[in-house]
mmCIF file with all atom_site columns, C-alpha atoms in Angstrom:
data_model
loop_
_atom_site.group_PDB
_atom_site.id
_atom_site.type_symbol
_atom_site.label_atom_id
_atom_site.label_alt_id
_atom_site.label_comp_id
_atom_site.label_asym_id
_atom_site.label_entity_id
_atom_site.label_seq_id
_atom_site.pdbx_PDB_ins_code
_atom_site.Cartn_x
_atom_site.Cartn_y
_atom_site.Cartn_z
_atom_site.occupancy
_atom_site.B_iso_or_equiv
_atom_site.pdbx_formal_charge
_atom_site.auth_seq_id
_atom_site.auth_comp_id
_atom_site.auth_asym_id
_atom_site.auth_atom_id
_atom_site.pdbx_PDB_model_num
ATOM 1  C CA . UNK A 1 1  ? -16.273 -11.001 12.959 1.00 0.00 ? 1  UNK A CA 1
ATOM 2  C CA . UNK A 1 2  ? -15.265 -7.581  11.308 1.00 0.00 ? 2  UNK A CA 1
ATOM 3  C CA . UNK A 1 3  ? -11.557 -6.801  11.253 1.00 0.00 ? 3  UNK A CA 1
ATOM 4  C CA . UNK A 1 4  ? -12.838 -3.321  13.239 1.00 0.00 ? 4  UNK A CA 1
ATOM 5  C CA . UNK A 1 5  ? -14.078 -5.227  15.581 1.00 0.00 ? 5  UNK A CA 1
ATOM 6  C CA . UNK A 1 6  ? -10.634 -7.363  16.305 1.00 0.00 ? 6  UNK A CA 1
ATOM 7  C CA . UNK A 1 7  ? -8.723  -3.826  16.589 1.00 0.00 ? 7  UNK A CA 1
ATOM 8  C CA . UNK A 1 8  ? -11.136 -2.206  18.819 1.00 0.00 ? 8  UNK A CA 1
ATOM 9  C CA . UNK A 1 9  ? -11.104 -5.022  21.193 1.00 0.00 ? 9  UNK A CA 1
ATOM 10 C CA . UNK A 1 10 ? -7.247  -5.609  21.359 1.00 0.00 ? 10 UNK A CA 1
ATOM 11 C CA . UNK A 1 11 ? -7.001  -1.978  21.717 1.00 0.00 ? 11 UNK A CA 1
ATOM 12 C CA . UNK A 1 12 ? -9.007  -2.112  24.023 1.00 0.00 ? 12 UNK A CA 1
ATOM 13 C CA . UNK A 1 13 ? -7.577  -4.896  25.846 1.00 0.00 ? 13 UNK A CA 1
ATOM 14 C CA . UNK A 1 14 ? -4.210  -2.986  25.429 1.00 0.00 ? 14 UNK A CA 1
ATOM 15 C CA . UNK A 1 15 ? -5.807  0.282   27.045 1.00 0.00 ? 15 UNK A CA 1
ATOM 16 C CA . UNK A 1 16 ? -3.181  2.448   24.793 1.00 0.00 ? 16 UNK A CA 1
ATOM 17 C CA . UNK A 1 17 ? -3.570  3.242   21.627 1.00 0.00 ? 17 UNK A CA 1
ATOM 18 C CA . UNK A 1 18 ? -0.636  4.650   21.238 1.00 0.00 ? 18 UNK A CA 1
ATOM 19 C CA . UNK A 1 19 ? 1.432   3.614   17.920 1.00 0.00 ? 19 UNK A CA 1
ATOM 20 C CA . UNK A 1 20 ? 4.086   2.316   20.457 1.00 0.00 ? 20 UNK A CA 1
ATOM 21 C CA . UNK A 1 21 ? 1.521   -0.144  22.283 1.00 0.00 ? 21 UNK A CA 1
ATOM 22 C CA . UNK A 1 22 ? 0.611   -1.251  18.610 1.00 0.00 ? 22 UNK A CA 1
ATOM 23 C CA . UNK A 1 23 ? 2.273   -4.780  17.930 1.00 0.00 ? 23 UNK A CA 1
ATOM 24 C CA . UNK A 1 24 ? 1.272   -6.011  21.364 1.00 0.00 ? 24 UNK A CA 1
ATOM 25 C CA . UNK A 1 25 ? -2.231  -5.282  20.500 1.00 0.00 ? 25 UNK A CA 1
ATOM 26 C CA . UNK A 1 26 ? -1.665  -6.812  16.958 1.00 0.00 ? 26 UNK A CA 1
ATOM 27 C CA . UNK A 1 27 ? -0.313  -10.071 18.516 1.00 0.00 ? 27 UNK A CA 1
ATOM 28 C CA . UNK A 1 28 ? -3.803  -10.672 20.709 1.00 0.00 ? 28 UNK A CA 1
ATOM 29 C CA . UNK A 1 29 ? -5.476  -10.996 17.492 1.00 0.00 ? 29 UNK A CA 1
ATOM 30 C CA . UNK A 1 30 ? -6.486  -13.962 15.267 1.00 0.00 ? 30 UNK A CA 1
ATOM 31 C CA . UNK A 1 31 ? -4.339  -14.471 12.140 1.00 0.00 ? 31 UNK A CA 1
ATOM 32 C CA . UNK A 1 32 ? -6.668  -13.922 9.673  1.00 0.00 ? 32 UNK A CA 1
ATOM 33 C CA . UNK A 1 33 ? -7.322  -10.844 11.277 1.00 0.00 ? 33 UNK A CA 1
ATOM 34 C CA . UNK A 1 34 ? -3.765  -9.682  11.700 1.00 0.00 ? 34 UNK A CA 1
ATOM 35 C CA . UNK A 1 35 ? -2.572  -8.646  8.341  1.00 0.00 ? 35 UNK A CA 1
ATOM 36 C CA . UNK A 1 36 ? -5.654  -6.413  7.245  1.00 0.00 ? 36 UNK A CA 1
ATOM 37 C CA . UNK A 1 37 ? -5.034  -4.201  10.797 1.00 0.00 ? 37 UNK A CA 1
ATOM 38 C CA . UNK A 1 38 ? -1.567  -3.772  10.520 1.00 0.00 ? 38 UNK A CA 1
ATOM 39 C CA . UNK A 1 39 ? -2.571  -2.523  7.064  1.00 0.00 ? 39 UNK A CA 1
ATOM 40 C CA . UNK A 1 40 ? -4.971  -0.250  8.970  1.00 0.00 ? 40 UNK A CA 1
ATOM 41 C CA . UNK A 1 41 ? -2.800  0.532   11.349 1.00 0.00 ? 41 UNK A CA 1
ATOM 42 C CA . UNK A 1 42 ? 0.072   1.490   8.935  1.00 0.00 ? 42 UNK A CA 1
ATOM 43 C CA . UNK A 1 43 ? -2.514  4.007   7.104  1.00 0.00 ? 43 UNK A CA 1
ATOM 44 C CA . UNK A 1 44 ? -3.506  5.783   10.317 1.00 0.00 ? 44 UNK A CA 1
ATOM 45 C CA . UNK A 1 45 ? 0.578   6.185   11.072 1.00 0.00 ? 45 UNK A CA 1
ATOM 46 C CA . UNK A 1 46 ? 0.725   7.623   7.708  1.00 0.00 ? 46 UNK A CA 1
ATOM 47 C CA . UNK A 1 47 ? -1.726  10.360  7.739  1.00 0.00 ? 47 UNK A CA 1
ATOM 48 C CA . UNK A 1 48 ? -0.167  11.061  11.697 1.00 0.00 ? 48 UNK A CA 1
ATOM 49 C CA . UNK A 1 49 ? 2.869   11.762  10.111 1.00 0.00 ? 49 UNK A CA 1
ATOM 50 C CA . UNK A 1 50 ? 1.461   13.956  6.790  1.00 0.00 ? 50 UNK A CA 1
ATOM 51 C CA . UNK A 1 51 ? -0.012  16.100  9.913  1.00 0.00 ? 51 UNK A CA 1
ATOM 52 C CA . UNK A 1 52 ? 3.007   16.224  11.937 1.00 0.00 ? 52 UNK A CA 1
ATOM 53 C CA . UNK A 1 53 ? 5.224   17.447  8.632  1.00 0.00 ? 53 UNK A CA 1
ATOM 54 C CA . UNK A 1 54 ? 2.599   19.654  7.646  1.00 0.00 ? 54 UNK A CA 1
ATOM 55 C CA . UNK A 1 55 ? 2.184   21.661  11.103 1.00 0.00 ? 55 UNK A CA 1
ATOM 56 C CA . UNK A 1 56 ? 6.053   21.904  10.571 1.00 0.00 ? 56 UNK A CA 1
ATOM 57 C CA . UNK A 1 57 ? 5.568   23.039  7.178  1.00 0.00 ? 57 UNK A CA 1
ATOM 58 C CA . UNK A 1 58 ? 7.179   20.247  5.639  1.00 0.00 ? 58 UNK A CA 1
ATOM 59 C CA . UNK A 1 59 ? 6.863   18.781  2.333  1.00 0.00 ? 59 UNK A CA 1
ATOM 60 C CA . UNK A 1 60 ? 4.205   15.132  2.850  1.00 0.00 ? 60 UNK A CA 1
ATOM 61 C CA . UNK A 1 61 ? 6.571   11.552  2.607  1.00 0.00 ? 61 UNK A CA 1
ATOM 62 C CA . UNK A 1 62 ? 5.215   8.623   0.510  1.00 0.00 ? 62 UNK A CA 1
ATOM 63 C CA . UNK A 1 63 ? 3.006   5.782   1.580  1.00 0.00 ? 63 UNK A CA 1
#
């Protein structure tokens, strides 16, 4: 199984995708699959936050 399809269905399970609800969706998943979505998950934090500064007109943060 895909590491997409481990996310989607502990997100789903979660029924929040909120960033909060995060680490208690991460927990529901296999090992193996755990590291490469919180890497996922950390990149889709990211880009929230680049959009967040940028509608404030701030200046982007590092990865």
């Amino acid at each position: 199984m895909t590491v997409s399809y481990h996310l989607q269905h502990a997100l789903r399970i979660q029924r929040d995708v909120k960033p909060a609800n995060w680490p208690a969706a991460l927990e529901r998943l296999p090992e193996e699959a755990r590291g490469p979505c919180e890497a996922y998950l950390r990149g889709i934090v990211q880009r929230m936050r680049n959009a967040r500064a940028a509608k404030a007109g701030l200046p982007k943060r590092a990865a």
